[in-house]
Short mmCIF file of C-alpha atoms in Angstrom, two decimals:
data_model
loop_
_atom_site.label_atom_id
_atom_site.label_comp_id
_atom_site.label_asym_id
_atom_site.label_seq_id
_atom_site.Cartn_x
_atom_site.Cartn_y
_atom_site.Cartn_z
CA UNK A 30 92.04 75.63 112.46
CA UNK A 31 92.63 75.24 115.99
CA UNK A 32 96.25 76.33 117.19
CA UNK A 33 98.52 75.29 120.62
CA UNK A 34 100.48 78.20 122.02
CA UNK A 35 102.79 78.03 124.73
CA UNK A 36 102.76 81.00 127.15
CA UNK A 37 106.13 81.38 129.60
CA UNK A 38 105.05 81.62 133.09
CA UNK A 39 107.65 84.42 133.47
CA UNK A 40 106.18 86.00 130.44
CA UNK A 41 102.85 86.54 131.99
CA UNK A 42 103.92 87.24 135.42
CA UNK A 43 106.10 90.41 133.88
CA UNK A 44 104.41 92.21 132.42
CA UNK A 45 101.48 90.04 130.41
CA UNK A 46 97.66 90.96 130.68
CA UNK A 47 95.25 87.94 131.70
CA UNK A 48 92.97 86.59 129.40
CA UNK A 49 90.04 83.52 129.40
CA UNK A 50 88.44 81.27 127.02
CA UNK A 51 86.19 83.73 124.66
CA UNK A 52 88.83 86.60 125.01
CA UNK A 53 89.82 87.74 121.73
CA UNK A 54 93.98 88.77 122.48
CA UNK A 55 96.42 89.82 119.95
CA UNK A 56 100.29 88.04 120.45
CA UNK A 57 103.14 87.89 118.84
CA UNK A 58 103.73 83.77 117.71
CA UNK A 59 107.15 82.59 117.19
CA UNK A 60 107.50 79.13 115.91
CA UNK A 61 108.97 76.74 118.05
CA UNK A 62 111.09 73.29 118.20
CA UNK A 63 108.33 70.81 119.52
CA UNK A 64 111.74 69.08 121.27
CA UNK A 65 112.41 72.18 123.30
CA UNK A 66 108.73 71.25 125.17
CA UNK A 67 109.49 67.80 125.13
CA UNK A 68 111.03 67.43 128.89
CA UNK A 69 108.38 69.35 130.21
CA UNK A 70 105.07 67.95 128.64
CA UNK A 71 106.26 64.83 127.00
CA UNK A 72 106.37 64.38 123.47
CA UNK A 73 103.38 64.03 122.32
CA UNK A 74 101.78 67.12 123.84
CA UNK A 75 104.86 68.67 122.77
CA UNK A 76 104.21 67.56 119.43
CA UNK A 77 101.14 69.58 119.28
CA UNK A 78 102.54 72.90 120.42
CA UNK A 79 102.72 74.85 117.12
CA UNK A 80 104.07 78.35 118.64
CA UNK A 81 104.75 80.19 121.46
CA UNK A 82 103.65 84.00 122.91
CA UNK A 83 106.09 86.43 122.83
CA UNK A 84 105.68 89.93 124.33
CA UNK A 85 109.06 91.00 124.93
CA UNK A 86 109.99 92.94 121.55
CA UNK A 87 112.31 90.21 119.71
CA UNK A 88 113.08 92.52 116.98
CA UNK A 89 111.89 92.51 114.09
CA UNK A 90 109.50 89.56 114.72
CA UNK A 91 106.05 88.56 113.22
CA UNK A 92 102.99 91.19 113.60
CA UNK A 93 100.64 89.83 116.61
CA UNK A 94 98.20 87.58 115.44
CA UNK A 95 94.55 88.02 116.96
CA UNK A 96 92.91 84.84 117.97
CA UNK A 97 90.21 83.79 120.29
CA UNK A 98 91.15 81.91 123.45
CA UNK A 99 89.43 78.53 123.69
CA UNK A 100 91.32 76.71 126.46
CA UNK A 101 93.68 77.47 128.84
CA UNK A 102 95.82 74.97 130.68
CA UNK A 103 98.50 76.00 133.76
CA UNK A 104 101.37 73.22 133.55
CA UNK A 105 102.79 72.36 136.68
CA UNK A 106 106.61 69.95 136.79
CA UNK A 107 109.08 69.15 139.12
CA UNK A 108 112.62 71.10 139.10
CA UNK A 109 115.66 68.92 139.59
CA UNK A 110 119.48 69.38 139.10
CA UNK A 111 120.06 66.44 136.70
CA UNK A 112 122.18 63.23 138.24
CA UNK A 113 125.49 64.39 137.85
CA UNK A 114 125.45 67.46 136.28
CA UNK A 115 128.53 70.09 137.43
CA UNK A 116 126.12 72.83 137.09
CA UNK A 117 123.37 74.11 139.34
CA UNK A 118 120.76 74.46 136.60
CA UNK A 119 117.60 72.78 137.27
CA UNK A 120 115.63 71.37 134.42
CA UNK A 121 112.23 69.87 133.89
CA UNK A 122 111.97 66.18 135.20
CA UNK A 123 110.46 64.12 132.33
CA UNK A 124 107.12 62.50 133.73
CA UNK A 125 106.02 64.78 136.32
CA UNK A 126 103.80 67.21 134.63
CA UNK A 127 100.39 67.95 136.00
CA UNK A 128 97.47 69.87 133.95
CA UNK A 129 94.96 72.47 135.45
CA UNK A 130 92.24 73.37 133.25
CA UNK A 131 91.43 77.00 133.99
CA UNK A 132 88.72 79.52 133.38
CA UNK A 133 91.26 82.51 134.02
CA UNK A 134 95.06 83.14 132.87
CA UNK A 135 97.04 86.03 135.11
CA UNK A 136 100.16 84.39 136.34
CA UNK A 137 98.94 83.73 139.49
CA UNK A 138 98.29 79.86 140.36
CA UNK A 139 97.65 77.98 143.16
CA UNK A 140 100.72 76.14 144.27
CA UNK A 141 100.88 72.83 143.89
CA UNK A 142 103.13 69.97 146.10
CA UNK A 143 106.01 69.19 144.28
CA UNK A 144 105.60 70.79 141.02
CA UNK A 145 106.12 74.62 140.30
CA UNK A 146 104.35 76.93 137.96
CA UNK A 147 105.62 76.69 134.39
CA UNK A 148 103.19 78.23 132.13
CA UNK A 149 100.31 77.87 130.23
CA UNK A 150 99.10 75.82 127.22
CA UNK A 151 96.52 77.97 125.67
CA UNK A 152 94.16 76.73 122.16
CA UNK A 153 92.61 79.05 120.25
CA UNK A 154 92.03 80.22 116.53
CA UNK A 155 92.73 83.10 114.19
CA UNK A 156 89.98 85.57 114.58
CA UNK A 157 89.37 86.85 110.52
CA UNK A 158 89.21 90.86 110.09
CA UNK A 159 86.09 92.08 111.20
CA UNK A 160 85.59 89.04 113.72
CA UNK A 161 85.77 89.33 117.88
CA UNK A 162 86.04 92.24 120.20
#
């Protein structure tokens, strides 16, 4: 059974070790609320994301999983303060998300005209005991 995992950009970037299609990694998964995605990658891509990476020690979380990477996507958006909003947050602007296929996932991208950097979208399957590097 193939899997979707999100992967932050900021997640990578800190302190996260790069990884291709083949690689066999081991992550912590958290579930996730497909609507949280659904800004940045539209709802039906969001639809399909059935956990994200998490490296940064939530607790008492899941054990890592291993799996073996078979894509690996960068996800580019635009960044806009929403129409008027009080606050200075910027937040994904729906429609504006661009996909790079990639042979290599280390945080750093080429940058891309209007969009910025926002993570990865990574498939890849459970690797059974005994299976993968």
């Amino acid at each position: 059974m193939t899997l979707t995992i999100w992967v932050d950009d900021w997640q990578i970037q800190c302190c996260g070790e790069s990884f291709t299609p083949g690689d066999v990694v081991s992550w912590q998964l958290l579930e996730v609320d497909p609507e949280d995605y659904a800004d940045l990658v539209g709802r039906d891509r969001a639809a399909e994301i059935d956990f994200c990476e998490e490296h940064h020690g939530r607790g008492d979380g899941p054990a890592p999983t291993r799996l073996r990477v078979l894509t690996v996507t960068e996800v580019h958006c635009r960044y806009e303060v929403p129409p008027g909003s009080t606050s200075n947050a910027r937040h994904p602007v729906p429609g504006t998300t661009e996909w790079v296929p990639v042979r290599q996932a280390d945080g750093r991208v080429l940058k891309r005209q209007h969009v910025e950097f926002t993570g990865y979208l990574v498939t890849a399957e459970r690797v059974v005991d005994g299976e993968g590097a």
